[in-house]
Short mmCIF file of C-alpha atoms and ligand atoms in Angstrom, two decimals:
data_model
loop_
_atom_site.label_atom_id
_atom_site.label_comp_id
_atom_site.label_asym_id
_atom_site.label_seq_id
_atom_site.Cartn_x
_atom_site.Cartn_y
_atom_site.Cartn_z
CA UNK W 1 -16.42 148.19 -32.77
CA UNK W 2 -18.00 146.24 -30.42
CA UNK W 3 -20.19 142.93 -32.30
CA UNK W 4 -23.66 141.66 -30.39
CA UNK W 5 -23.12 138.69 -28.91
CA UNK W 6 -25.38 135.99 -29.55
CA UNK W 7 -24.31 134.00 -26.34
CA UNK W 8 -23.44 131.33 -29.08
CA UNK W 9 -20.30 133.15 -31.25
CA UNK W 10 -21.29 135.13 -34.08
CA UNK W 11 -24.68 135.66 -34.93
CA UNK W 12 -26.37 132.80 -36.87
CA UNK W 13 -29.58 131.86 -38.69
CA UNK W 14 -30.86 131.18 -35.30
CA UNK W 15 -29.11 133.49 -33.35
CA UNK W 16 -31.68 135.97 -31.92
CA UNK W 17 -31.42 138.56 -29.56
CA UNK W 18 -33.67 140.73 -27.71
CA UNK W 19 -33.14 143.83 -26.66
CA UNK W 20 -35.27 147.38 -25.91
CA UNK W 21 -34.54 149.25 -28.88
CA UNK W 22 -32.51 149.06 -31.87
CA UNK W 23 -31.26 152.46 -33.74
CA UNK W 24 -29.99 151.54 -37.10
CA UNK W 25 -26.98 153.70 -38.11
CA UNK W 26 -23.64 155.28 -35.88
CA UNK W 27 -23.45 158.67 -37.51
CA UNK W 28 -24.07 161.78 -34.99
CA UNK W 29 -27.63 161.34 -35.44
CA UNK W 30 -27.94 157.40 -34.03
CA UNK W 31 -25.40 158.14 -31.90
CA UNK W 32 -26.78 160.89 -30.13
CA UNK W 33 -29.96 158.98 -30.10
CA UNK W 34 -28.73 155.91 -28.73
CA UNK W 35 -27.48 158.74 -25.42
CA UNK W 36 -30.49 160.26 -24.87
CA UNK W 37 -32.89 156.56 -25.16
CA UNK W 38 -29.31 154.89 -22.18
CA UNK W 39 -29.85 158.65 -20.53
CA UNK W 40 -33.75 158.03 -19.82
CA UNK W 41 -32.89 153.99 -19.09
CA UNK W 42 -33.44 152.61 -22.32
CA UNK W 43 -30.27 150.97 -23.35
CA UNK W 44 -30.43 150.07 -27.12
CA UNK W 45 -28.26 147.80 -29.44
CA UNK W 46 -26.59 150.30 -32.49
CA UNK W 47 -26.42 148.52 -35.98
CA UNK W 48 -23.66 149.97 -38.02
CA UNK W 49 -22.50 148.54 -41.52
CA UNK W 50 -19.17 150.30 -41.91
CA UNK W 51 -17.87 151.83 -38.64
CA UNK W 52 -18.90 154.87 -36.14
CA UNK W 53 -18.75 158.08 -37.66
CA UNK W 54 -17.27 156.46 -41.36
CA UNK W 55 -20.36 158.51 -43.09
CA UNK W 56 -21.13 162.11 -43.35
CA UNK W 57 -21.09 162.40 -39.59
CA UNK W 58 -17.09 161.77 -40.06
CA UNK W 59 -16.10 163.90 -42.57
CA UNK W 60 -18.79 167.26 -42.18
CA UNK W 61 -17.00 170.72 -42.08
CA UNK W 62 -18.66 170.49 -38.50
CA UNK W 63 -20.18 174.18 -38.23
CA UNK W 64 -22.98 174.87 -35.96
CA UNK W 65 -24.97 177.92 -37.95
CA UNK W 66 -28.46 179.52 -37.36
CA UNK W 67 -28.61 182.30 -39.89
CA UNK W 68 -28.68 180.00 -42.94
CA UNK W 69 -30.00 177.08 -44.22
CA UNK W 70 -33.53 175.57 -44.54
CA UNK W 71 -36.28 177.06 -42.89
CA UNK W 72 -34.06 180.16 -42.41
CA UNK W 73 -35.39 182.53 -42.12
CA UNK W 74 -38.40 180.95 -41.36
CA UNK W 75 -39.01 178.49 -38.29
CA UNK W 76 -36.23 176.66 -38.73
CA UNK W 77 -34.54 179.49 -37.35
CA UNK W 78 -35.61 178.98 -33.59
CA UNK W 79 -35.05 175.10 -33.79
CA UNK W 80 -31.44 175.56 -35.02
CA UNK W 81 -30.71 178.21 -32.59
CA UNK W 82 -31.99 175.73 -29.47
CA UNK W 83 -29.77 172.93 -31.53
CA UNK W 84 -26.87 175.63 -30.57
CA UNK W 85 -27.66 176.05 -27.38
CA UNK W 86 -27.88 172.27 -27.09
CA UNK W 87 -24.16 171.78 -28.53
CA UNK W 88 -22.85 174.53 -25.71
CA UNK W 89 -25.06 172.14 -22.73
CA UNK W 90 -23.78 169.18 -23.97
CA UNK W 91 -20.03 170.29 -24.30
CA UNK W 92 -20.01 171.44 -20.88
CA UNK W 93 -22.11 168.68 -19.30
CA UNK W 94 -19.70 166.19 -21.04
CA UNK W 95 -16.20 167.92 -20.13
CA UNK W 96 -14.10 165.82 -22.90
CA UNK W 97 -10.73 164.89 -22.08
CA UNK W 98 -7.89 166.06 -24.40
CA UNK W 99 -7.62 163.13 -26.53
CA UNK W 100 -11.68 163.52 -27.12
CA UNK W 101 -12.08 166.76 -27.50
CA UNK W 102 -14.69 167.66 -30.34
CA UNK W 103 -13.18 171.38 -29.93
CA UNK W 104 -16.74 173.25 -29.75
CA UNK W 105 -16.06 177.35 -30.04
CA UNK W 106 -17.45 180.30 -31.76
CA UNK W 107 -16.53 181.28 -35.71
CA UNK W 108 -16.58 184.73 -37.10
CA UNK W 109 -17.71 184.20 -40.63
CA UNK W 110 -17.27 186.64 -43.45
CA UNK W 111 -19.59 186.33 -47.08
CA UNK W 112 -17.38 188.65 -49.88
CA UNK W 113 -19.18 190.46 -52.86
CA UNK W 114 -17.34 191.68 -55.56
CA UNK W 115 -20.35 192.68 -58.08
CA UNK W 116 -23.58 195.43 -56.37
CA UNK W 117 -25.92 192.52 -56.92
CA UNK W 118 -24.29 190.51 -54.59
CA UNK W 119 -23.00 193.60 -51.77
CA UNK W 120 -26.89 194.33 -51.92
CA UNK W 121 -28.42 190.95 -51.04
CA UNK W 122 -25.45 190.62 -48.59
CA UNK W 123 -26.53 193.84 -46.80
CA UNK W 124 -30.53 192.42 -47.07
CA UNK W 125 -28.91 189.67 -45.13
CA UNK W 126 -27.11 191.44 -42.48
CA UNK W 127 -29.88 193.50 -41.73
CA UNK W 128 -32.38 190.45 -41.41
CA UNK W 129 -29.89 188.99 -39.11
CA UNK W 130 -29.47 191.56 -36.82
CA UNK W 131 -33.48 192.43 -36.73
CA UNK W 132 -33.39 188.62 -35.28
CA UNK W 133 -30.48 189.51 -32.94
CA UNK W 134 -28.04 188.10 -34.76
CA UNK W 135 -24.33 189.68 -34.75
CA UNK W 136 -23.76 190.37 -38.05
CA UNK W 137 -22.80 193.66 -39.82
CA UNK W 138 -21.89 194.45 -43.64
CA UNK W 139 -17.72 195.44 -43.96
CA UNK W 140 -16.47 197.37 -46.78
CA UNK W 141 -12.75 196.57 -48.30
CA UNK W 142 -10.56 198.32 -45.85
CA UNK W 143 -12.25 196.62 -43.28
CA UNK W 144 -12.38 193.07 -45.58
CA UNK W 145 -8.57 193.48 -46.10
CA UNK W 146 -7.63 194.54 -42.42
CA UNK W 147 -8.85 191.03 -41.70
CA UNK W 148 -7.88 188.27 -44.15
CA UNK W 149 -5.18 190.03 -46.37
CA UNK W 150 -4.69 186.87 -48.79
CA UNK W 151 -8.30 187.95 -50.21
CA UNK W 152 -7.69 188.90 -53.91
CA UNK W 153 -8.19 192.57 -54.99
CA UNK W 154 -12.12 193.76 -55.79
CA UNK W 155 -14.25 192.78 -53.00
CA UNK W 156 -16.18 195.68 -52.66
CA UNK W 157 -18.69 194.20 -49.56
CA UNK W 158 -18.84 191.44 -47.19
CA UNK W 159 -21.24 190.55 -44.45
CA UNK W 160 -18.98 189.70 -41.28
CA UNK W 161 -21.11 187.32 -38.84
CA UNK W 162 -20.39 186.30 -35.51
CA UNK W 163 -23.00 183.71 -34.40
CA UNK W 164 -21.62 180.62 -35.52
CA UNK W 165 -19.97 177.44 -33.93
CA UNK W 166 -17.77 175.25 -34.96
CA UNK W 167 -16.54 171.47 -34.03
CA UNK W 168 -14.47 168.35 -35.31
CA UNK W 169 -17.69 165.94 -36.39
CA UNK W 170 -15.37 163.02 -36.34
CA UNK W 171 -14.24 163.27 -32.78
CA UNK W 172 -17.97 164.76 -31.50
CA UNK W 173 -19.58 161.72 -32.95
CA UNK W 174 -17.09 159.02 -31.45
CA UNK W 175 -17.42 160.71 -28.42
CA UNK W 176 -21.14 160.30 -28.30
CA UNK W 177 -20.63 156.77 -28.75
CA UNK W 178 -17.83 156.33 -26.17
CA UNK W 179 -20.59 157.75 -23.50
CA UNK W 180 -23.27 155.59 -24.84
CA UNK W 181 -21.07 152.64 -24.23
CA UNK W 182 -19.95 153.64 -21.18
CA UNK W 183 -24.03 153.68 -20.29
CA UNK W 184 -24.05 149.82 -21.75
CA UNK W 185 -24.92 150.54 -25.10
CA UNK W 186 -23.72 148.06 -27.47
CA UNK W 187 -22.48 148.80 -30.78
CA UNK W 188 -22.92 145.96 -33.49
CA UNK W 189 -21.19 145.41 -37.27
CA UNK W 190 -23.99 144.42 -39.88
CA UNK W 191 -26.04 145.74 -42.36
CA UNK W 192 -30.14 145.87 -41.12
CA UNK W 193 -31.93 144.38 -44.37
CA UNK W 194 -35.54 144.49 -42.96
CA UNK W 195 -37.76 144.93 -40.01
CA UNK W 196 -40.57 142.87 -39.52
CA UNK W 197 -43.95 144.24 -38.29
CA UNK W 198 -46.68 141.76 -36.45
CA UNK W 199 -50.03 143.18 -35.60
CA UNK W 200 -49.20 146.83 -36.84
CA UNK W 201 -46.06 146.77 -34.43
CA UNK W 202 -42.51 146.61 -34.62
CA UNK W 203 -41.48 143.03 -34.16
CA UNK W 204 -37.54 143.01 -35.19
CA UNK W 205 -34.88 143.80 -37.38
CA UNK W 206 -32.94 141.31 -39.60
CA UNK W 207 -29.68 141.71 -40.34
CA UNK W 208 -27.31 140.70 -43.26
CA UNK W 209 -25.64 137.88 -41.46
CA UNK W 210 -29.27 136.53 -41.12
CA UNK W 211 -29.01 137.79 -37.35
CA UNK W 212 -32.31 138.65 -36.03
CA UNK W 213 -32.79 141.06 -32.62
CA UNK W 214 -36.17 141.02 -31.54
CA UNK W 215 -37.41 144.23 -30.28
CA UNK W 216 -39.74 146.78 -29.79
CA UNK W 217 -38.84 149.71 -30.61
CA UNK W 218 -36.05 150.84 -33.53
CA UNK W 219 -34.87 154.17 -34.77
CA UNK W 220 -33.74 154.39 -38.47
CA UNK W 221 -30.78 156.78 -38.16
CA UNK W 222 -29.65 155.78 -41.65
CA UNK W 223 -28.47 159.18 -43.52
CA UNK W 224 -29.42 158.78 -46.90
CA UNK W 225 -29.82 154.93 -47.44
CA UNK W 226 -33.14 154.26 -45.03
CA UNK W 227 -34.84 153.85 -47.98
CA UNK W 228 -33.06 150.13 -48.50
CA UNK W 229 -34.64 148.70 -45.45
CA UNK W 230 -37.05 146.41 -46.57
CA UNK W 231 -40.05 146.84 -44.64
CA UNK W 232 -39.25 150.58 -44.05
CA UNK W 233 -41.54 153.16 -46.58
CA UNK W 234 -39.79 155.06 -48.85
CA UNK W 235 -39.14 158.45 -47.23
CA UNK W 236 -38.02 161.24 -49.49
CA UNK W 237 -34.56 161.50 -48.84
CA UNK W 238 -31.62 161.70 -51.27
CA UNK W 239 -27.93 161.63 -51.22
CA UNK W 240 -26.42 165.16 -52.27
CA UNK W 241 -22.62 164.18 -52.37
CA UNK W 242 -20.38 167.04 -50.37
CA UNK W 243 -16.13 166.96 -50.53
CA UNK W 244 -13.84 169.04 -48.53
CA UNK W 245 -10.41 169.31 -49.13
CA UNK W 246 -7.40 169.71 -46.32
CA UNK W 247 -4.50 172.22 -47.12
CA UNK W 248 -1.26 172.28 -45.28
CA UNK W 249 -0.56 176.18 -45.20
CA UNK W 250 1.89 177.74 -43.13
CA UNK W 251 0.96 180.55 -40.99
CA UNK W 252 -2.09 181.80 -39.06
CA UNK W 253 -4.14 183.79 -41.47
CA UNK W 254 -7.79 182.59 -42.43
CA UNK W 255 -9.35 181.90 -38.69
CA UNK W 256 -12.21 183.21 -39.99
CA UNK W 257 -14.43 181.15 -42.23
CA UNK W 258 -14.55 183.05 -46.02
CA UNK W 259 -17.02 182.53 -48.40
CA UNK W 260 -17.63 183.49 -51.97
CA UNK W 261 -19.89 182.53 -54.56
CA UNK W 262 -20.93 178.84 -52.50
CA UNK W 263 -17.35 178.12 -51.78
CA UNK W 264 -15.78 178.33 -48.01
CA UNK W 265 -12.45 178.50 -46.74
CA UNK W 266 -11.29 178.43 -42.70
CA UNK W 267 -8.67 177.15 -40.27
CA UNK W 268 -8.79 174.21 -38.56
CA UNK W 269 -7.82 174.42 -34.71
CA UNK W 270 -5.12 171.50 -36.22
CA UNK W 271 -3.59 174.39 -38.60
CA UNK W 272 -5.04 172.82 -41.58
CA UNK W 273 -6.94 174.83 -43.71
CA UNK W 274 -10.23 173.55 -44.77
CA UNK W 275 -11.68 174.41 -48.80
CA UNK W 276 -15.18 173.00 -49.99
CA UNK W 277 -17.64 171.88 -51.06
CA UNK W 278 -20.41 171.47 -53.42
CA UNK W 279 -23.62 169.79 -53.27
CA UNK W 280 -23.77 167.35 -56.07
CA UNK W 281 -26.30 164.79 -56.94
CA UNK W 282 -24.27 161.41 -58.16
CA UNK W 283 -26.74 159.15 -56.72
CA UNK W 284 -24.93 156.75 -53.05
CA UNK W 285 -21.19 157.31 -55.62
CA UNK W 286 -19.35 158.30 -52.52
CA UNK W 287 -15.82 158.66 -54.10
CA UNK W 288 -13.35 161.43 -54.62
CA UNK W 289 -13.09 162.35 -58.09
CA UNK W 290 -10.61 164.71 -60.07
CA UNK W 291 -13.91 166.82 -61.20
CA UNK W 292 -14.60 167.77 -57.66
CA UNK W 293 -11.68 168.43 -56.41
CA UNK W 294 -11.10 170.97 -59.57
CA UNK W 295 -14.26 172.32 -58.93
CA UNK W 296 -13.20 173.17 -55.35
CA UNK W 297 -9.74 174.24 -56.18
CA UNK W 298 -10.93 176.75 -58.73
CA UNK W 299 -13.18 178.19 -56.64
CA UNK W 300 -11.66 178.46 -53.77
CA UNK W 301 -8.66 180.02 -55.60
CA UNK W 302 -10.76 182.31 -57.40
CA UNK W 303 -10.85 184.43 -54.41
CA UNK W 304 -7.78 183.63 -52.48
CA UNK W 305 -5.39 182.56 -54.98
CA UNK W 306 -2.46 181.81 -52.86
CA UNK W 307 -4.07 178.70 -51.67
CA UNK W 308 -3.03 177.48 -55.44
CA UNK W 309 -0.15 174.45 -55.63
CA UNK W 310 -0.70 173.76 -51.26
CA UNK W 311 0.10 170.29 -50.63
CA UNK W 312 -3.47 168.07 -49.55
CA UNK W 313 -3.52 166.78 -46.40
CA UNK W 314 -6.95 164.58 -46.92
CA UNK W 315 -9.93 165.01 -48.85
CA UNK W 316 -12.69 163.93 -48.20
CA UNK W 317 -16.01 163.11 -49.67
CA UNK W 318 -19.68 161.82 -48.19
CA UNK W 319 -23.55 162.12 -48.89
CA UNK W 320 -25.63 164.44 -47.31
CA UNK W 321 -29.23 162.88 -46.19
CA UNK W 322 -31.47 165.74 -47.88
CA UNK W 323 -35.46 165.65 -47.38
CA UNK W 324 -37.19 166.87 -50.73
CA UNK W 325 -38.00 169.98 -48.68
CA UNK W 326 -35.08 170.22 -46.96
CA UNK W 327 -35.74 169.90 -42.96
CA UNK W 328 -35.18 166.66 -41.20
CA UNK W 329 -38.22 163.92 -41.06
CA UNK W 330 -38.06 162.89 -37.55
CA UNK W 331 -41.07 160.63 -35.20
CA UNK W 332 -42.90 158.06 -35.80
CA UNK W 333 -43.52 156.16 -38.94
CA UNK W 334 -47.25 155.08 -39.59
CA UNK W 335 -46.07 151.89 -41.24
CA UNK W 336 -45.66 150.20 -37.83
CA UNK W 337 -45.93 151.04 -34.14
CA UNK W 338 -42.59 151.20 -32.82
CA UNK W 339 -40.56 152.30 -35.41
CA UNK W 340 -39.17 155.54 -35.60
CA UNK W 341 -37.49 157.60 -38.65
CA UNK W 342 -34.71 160.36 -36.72
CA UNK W 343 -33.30 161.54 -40.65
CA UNK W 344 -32.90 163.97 -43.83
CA UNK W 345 -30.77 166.89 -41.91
CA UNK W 346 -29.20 167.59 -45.18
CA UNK W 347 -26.56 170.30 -44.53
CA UNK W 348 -27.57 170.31 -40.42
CA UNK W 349 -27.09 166.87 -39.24
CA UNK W 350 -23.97 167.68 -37.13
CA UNK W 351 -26.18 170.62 -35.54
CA UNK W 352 -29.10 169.08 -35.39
CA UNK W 353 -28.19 165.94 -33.98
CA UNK W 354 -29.00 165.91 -30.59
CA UNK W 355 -32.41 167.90 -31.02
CA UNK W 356 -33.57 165.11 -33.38
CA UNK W 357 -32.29 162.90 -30.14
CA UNK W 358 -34.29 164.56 -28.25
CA UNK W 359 -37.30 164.97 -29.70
CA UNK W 360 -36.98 160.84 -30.54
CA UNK W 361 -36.91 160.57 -26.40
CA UNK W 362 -39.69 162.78 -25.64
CA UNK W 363 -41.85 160.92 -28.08
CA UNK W 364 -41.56 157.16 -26.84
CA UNK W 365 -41.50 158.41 -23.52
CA UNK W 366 -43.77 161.16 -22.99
CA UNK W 367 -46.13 160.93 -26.45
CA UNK W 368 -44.36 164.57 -26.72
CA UNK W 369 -44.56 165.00 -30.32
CA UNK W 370 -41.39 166.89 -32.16
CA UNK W 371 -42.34 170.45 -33.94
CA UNK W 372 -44.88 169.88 -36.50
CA UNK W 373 -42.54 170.90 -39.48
CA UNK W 374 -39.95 167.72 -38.72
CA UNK W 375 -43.07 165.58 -38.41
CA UNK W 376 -42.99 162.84 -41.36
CA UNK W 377 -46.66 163.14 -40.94
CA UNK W 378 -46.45 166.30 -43.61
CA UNK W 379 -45.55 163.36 -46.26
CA UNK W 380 -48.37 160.59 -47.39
CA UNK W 381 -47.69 157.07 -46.34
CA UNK W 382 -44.58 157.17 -44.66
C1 FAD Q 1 -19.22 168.16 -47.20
C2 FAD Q 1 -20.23 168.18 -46.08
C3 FAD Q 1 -20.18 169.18 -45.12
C4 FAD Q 1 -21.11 169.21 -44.07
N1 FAD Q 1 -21.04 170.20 -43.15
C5 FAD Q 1 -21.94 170.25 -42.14
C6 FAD Q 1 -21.87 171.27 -41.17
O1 FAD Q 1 -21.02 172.15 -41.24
N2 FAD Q 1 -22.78 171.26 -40.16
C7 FAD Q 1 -23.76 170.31 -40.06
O2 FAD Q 1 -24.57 170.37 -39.13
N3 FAD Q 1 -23.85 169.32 -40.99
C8 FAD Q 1 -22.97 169.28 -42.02
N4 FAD Q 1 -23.06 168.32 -42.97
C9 FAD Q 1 -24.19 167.39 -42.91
C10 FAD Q 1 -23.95 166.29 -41.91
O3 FAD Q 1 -22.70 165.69 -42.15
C11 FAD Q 1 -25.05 165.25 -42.02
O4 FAD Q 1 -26.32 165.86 -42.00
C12 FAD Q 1 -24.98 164.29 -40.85
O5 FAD Q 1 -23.69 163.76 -40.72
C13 FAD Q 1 -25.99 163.18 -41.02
O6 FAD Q 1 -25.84 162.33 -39.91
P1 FAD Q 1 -26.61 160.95 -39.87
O7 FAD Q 1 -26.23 160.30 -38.61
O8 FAD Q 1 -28.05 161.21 -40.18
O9 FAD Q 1 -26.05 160.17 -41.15
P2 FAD Q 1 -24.65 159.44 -41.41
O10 FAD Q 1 -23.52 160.15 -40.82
O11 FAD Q 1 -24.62 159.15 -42.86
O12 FAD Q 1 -24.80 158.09 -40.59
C14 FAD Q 1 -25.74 157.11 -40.96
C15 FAD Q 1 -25.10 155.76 -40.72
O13 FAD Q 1 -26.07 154.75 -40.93
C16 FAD Q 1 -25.40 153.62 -41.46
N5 FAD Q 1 -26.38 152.77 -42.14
C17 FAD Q 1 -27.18 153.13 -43.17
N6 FAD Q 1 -27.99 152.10 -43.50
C18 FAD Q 1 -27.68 151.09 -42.66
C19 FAD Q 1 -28.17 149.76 -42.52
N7 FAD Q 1 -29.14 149.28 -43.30
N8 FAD Q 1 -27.64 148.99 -41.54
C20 FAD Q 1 -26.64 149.46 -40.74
N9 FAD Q 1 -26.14 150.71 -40.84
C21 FAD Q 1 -26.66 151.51 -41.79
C22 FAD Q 1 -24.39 154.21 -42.43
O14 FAD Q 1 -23.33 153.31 -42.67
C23 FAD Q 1 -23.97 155.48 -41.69
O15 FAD Q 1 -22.76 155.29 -40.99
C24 FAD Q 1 -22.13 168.23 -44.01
C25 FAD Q 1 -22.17 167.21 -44.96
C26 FAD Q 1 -21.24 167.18 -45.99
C27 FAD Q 1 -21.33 166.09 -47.00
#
């Protein structure tokens, strides 16, 4: 990673730096950011304490999904949707070579039920979907087992959906931030410890190695830590821990993503095959632990038990930003002109990522303001 340069060496006491804007954070969401300010000429310095993409944006199963989720069905559904649509613009504006290819394509997805309860809210599901033009349709066995045979005996429904998208997060996010650099964006090591606001505005940040960059504008693209910015309010976002396991399995079965009972299985374009997750509060604990990786491995094998005794290729665990109502907080903070919050995805970061750009860039340029329900104006003092 590229370190600001002070003119002077490393950043001292005195060092100071100026710059247009400052977005605190590398995952997807800063780094999509930091395009979209360099593509409208605002070329910002990024402030990352670990490394680009090390976070969530790293390590996400990377799907791209409007049928599910928060706000869905509700009006979350249009937004993620256009956030599709966005992904598709972006991967074909963007043409990545084959070393940095994010590997953007569609998913069929299929939901088993093995109990009535569950076959019935399934086919609620399906037919919601399709009355919003989604392609989805409920399957019975035959039609279950015709398509992923390793699926243990007594599934009785599953809902088979064919809207989704899938990418590698790791390599879409570093990509991002090779374009940004390649528009002069710099990317800086250090840990922002507080902003300081003159006169109701944004004045600069301060940084861990008692840097300073003076500035006037920053985005806090900080996943679930933006709360330990002094200077920054409190926003209501929390860490809900996520862990994904890689399998090495021979063969070219499960292309499709299957889920039962909150657990999901699918094929990597790599050959790997993918098993998670949960959604866990333990607090900023980011480690892999022997309880979660049981937890996956029994209930992924519940369903296709010949996944049992595969060697692990990686696992993999991070922290999901989640708002206390579940859709991102993105605009402008009231605690200081200037200063802009572009956070909380929860379980839609990857998707969401360059919408919540967007809408960032439409607002300090053209006092566009982002949909009403991202607004952190719907929470007090923030
Ligand atoms: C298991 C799992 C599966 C997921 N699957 C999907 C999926 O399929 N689709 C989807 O859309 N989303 C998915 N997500 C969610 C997605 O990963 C996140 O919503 C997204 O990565 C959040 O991006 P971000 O840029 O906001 O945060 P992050 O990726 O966490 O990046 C924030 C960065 O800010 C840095 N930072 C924080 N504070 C400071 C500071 N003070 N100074 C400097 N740097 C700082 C951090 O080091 C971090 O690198 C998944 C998440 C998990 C855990």
């Amino acid at each position: 990673m590229m370190r600001i340069s002070s003119g002077r060496g490393q950043p001292t006491m005195q060092s100071t730096q100026t710059t247009d804007a400052v977005v605190i954070g590398a995952g997807a969401v800063g780094c999509a950011v930091a395009l979209r300010l360099a593509q409208h000429g605002i070329i910002s310095h990024v402030i990352e304490r670990d490394h680009i993409a090390f976070n969530a944006s790293g390590y996400a199963w990377g799907g791209l999904s409007a049928h599910f989720g928060s706000g869905v069905p509700g009006p979350m559904t249009k937004i993620y949707r256009e956030a599709i649509d966005k992904h598709i613009q972006h991967y074909e504006q963007v043409s990545p070579e084959a070393s940095h290819d994010w590997q953007l394509q569609r998913i069929t997805s299929l939901s088993l039920a093995d109990d009535e309860t569950t076959a019935t809210a399934l086919a609620a599901d399906a037919e919601w979907m399709r009355s919003e033009d989604f392609d989805a349709e409920l399957i019975g066995p035959n039609e279950i087992y015709e398509l992923e045979s390793s699926i243990r005996p007594g599934m009785i429904a599953a809902s088979l959906i064919n809207s989704g998208w899938e990418l590698d997060s790791y390599t879409y996010t570093k990509a991002l931030a090779d374009e940004c650099e390649r528009l002069g964006v710099t990317f800086a090591s250090g840990t922002a410890t507080s902003v300081s606001i003159v006169d109701g505005k944004i004045n600069s940040i301060n940084l861990n190695d008692q840097a300073r960059i003076d500035t006037p504008l920053v985005v806090a693209a900080t996943g679930p830590w933006v709360s330990q910015i002094d200077g920054i309010p409190e926003l209501p976002i929390k860490p809900i821990k996520g862990e994904i396991i890689r399998l090495e399995r021979d063969g070219n079965d499960l292309q499709n993503r299957v889920g039962f009972s909150g657990f999901n299985v699918g094929r990597k374009p790599d050959g790997s095959v993918w098993a998670g997750t949960y959604e866990w509060d333990r607090g900023f604990n980011r480690n892999i632990t022997e309880e979660g990786r049981n937890h996956i491995m029994n209930g992924v094998t519940s369903y296709i038990p010949s996944l049992t005794g595969l060697k692990t290729i990686k696992t993999t665990a991070c922290l999901r930003p989640v708002a206390s109502d579940g859709i991102p907080i993105v605009g402008a903070s009231n605690a200081a002109d200037g200063l802009y919050y572009a956070n909380g995805a929860g379980k839609k970061g990857i998707l969401l990522s360059l919408s919540m750009a967007d809408w960032i860039v439409d607002l300090v340029l053209n006092d566009i303001k982002p949909p009403a329900i991202v607004s952190p104006a719907r929470f007090e003092n923030i």
